[in-house]
Backbone as JSON, one array per atom type, in Angstrom:
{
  "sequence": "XXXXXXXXXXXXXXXXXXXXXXXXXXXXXXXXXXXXXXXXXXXXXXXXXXXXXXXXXXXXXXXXXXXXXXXXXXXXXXXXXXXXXXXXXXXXXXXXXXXXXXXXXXXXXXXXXXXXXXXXXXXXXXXXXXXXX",
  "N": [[-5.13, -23.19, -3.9], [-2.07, -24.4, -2.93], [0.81, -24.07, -0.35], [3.25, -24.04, -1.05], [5.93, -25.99, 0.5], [8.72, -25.18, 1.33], [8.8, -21.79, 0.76], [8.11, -18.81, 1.05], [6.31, -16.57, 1.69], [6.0, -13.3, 2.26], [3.71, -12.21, 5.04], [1.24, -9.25, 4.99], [-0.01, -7.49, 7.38], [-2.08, -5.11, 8.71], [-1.44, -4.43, 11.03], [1.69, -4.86, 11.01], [2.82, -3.31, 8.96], [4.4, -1.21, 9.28], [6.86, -2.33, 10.57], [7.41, -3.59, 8.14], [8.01, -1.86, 6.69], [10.41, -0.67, 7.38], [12.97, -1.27, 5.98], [15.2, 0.48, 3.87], [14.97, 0.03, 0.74], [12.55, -1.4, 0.35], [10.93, 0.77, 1.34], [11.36, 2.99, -0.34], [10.64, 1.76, -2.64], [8.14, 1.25, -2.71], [7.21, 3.63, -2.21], [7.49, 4.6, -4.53], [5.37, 3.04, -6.06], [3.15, 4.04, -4.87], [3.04, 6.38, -5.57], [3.14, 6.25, -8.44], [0.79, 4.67, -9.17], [-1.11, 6.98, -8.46], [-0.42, 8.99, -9.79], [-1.12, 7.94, -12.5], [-3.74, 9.27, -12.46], [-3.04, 11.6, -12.02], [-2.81, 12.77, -9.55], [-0.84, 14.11, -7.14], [1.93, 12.31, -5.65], [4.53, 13.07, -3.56], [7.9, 11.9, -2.31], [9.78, 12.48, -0.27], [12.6, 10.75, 0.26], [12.8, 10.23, 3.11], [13.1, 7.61, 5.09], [12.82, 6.5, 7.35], [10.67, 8.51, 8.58], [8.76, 7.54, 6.39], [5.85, 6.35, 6.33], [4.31, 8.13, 8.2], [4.41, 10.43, 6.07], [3.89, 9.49, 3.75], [1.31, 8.54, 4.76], [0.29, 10.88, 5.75], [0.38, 12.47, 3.07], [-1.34, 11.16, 1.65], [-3.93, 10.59, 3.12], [-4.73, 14.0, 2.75], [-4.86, 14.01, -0.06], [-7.09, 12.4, -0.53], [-9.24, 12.97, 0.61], [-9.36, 15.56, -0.59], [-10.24, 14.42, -3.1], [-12.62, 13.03, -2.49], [-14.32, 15.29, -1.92], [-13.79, 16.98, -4.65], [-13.73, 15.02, -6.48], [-15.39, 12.3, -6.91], [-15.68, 10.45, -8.54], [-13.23, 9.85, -9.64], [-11.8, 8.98, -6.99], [-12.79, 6.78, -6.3], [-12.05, 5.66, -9.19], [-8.69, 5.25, -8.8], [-8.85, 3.91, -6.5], [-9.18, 1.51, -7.18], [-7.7, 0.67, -9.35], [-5.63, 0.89, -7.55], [-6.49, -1.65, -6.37], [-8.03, -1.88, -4.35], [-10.75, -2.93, -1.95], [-14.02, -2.76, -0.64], [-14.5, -5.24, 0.89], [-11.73, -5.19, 2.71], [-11.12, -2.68, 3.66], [-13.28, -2.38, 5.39], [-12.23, -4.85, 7.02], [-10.01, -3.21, 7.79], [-10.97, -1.44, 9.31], [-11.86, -2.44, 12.09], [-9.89, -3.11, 12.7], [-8.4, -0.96, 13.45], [-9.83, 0.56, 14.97], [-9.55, 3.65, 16.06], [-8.52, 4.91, 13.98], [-9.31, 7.34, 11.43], [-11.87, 7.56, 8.89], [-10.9, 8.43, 6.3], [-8.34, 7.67, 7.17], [-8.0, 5.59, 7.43], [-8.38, 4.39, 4.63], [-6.53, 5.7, 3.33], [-4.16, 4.23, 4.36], [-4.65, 1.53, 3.4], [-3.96, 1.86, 0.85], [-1.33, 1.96, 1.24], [-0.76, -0.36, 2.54], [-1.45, -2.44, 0.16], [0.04, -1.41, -1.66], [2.52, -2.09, -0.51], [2.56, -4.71, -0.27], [2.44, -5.36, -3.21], [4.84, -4.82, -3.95], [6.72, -6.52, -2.55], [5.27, -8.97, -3.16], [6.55, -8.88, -5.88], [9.13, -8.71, -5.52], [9.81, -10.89, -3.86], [8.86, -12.84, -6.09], [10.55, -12.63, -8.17], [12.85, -13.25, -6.7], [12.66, -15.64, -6.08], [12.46, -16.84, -9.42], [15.31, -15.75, -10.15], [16.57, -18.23, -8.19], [15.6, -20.47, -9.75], [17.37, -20.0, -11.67]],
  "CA": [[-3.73, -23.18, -4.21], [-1.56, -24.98, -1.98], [1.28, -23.39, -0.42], [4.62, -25.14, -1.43], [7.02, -26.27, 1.74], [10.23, -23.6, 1.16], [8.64, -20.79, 0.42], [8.01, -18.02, 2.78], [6.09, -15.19, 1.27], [5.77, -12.88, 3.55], [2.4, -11.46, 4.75], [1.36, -7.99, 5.61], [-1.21, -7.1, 8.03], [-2.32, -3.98, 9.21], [-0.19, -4.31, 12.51], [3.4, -5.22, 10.65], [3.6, -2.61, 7.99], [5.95, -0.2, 10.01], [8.4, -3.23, 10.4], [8.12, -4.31, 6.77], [8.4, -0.49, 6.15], [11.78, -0.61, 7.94], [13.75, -1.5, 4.89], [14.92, 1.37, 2.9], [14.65, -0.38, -0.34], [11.26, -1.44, 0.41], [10.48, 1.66, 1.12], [11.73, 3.22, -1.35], [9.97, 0.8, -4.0], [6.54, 1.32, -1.62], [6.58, 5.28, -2.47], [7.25, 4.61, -6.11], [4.35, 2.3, -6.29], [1.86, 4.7, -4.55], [3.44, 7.79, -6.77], [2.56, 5.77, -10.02], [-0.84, 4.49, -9.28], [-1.72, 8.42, -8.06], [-0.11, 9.55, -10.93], [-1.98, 7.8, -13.71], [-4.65, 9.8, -12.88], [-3.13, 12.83, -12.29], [-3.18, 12.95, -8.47], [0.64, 13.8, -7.3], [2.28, 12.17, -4.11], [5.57, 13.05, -3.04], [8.53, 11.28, -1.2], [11.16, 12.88, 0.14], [13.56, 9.8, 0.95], [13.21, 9.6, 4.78], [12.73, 6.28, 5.08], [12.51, 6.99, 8.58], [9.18, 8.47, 8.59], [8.27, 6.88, 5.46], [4.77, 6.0, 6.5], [3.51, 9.31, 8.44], [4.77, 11.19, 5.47], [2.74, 8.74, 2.59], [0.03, 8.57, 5.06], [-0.63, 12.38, 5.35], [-0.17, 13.19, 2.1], [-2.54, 10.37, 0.71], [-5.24, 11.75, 3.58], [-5.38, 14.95, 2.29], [-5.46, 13.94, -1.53], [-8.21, 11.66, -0.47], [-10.25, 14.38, 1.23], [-9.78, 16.21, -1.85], [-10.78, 13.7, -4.12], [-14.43, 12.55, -1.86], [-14.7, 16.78, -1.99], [-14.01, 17.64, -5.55], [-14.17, 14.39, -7.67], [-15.47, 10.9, -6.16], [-15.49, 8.93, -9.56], [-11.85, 9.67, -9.98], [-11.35, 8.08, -6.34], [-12.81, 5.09, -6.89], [-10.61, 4.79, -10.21], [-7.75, 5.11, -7.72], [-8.58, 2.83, -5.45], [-9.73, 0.51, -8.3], [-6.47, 0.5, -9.46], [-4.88, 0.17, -6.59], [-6.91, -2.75, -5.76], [-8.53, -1.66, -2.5], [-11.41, -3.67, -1.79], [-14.47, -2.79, 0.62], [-13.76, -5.67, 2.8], [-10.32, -4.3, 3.19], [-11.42, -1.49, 4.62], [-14.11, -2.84, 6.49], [-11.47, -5.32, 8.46], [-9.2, -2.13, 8.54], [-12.13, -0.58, 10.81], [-12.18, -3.43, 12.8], [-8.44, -3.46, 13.06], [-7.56, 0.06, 13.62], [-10.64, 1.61, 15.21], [-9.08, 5.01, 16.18], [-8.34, 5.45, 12.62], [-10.93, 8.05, 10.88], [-12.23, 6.78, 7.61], [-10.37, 8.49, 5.66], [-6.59, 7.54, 7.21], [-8.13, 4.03, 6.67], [-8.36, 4.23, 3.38], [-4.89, 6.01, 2.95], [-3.45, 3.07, 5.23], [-5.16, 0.59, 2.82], [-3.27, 2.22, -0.26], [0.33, 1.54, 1.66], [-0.7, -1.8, 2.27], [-1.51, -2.59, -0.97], [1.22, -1.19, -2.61], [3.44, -2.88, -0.19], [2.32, -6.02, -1.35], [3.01, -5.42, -4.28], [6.43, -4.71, -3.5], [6.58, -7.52, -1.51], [5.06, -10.17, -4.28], [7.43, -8.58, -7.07], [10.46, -8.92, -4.71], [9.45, -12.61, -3.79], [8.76, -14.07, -7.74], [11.69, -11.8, -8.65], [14.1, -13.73, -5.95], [12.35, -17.06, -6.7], [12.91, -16.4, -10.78], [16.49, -16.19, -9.67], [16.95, -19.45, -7.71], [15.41, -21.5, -10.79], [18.31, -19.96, -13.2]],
  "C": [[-2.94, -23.57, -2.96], [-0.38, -24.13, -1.64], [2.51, -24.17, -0.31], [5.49, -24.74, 0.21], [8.02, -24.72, 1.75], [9.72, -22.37, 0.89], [8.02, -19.99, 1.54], [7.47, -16.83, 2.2], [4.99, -14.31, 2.19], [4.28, -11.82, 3.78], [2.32, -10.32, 5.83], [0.24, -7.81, 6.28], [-0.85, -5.89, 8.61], [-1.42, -3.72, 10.41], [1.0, -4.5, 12.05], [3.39, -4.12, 9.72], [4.58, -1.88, 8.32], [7.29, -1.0, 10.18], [8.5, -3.44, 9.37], [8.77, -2.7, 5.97], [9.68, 0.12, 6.63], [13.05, -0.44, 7.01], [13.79, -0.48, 3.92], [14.68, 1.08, 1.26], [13.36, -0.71, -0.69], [10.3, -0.81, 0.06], [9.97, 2.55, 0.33], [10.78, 2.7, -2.6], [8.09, 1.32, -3.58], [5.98, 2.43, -2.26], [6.14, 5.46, -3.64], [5.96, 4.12, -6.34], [3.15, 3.36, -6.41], [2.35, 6.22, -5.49], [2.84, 7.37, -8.23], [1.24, 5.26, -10.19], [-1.57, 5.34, -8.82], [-1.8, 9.0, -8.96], [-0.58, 9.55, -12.05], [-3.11, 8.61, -13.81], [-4.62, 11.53, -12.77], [-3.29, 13.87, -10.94], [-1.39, 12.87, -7.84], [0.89, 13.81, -5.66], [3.75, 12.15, -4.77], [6.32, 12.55, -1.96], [9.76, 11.93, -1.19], [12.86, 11.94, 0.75], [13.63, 10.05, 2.05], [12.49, 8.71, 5.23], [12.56, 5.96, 6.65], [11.17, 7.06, 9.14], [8.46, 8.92, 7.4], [6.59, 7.16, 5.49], [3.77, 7.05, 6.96], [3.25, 10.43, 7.2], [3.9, 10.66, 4.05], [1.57, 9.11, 3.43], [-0.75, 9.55, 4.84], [-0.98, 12.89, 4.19], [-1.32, 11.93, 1.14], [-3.81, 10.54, 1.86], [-5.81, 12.72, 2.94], [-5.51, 14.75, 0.41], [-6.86, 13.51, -1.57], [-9.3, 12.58, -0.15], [-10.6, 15.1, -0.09], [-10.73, 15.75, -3.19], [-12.4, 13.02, -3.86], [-14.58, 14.59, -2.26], [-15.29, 17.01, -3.54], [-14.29, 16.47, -6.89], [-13.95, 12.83, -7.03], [-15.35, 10.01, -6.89], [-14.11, 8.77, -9.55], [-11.18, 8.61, -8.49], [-11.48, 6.98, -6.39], [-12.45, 4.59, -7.99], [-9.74, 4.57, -10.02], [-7.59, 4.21, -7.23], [-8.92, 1.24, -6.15], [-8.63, -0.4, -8.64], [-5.49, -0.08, -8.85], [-5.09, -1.35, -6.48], [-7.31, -2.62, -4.62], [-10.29, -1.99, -2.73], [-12.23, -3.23, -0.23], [-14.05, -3.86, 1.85], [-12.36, -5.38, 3.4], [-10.09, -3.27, 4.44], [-12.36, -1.81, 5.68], [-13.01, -3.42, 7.93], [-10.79, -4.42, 8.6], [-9.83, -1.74, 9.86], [-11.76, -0.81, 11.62], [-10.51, -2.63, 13.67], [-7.84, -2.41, 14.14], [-9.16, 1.18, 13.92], [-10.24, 3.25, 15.89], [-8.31, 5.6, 14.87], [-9.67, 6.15, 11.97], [-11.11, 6.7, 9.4], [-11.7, 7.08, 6.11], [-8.41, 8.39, 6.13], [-6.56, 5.51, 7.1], [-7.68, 4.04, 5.65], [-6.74, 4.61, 2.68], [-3.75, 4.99, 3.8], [-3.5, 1.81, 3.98], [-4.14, 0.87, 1.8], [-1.84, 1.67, 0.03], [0.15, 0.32, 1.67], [-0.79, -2.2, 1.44], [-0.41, -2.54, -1.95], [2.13, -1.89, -2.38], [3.53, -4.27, -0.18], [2.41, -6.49, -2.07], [3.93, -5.66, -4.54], [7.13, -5.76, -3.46], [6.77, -8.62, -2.55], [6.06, -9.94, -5.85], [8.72, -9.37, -6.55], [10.83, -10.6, -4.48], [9.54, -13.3, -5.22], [9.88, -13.83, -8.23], [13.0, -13.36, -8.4], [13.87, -14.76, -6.36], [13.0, -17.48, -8.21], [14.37, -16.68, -10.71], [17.39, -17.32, -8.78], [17.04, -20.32, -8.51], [16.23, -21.23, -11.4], [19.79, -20.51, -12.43]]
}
């Protein structure tokens, strides 16, 4: 797929999410994301709007769900992360990326990225959608 001249869709790597996570609307949209693909199964994350510290505040509490969920029920995580879309090599280059990350704040890193991608690619076809009308 080629990538058309004008278009600028913006990419997230492991080192930029805290700037793309800058934007309270973003944000905002980011938490929802990871609240509704936790939620389907019944796994509940909370955001308190401080878009501030957004990211410590997702991170921890999707650590300790995660912990919980390798502890008390491992199929349900990998329907999670299924969902999500989180992908061993993901995590693998996380390793790489972010070696003073354990293995499980990887994986809860991976989830933000993901989601914020989402975000991200909604926000983008969205704005696009609206140029063509």
């Amino acid at each position: 797929m080629k990538k058309n001249q004008g278009m600028d869709l913006p990419q997230v790597t492991n080192q930029n999410v805290d700037v793309l996570l800058s934007r309270a609307e973003i944000v905002q949209q980011t938490a929802e994301q990871i609240m509704k693909d936790f939620g389907m199964f019944g796994v509940e994350i909370t955001f308190s709007g401080d878009t501030e510290h957004a990211y410590e505040e997702l991170h921890n509490q999707l650590i300790h769900q995660i912990a919980t969920l390798v502890e008390r029920n491992y199929d349900l995580l990998l329907s999670v992360l299924y969902q999500v879309d989180i992908t061993d090599r993901e995590i693998q280059k996380a390793q790489q990326e972010l070696p003073h990350y354990s293995h499980l704040e990887i994986i809860a890193h991976q989830v933000i990225v993901r989601d914020l991608k989402k975000v991200l690619l909604r926000r983008y076809f969205k704005m696009k959608e609206n140029d063509i009308r």
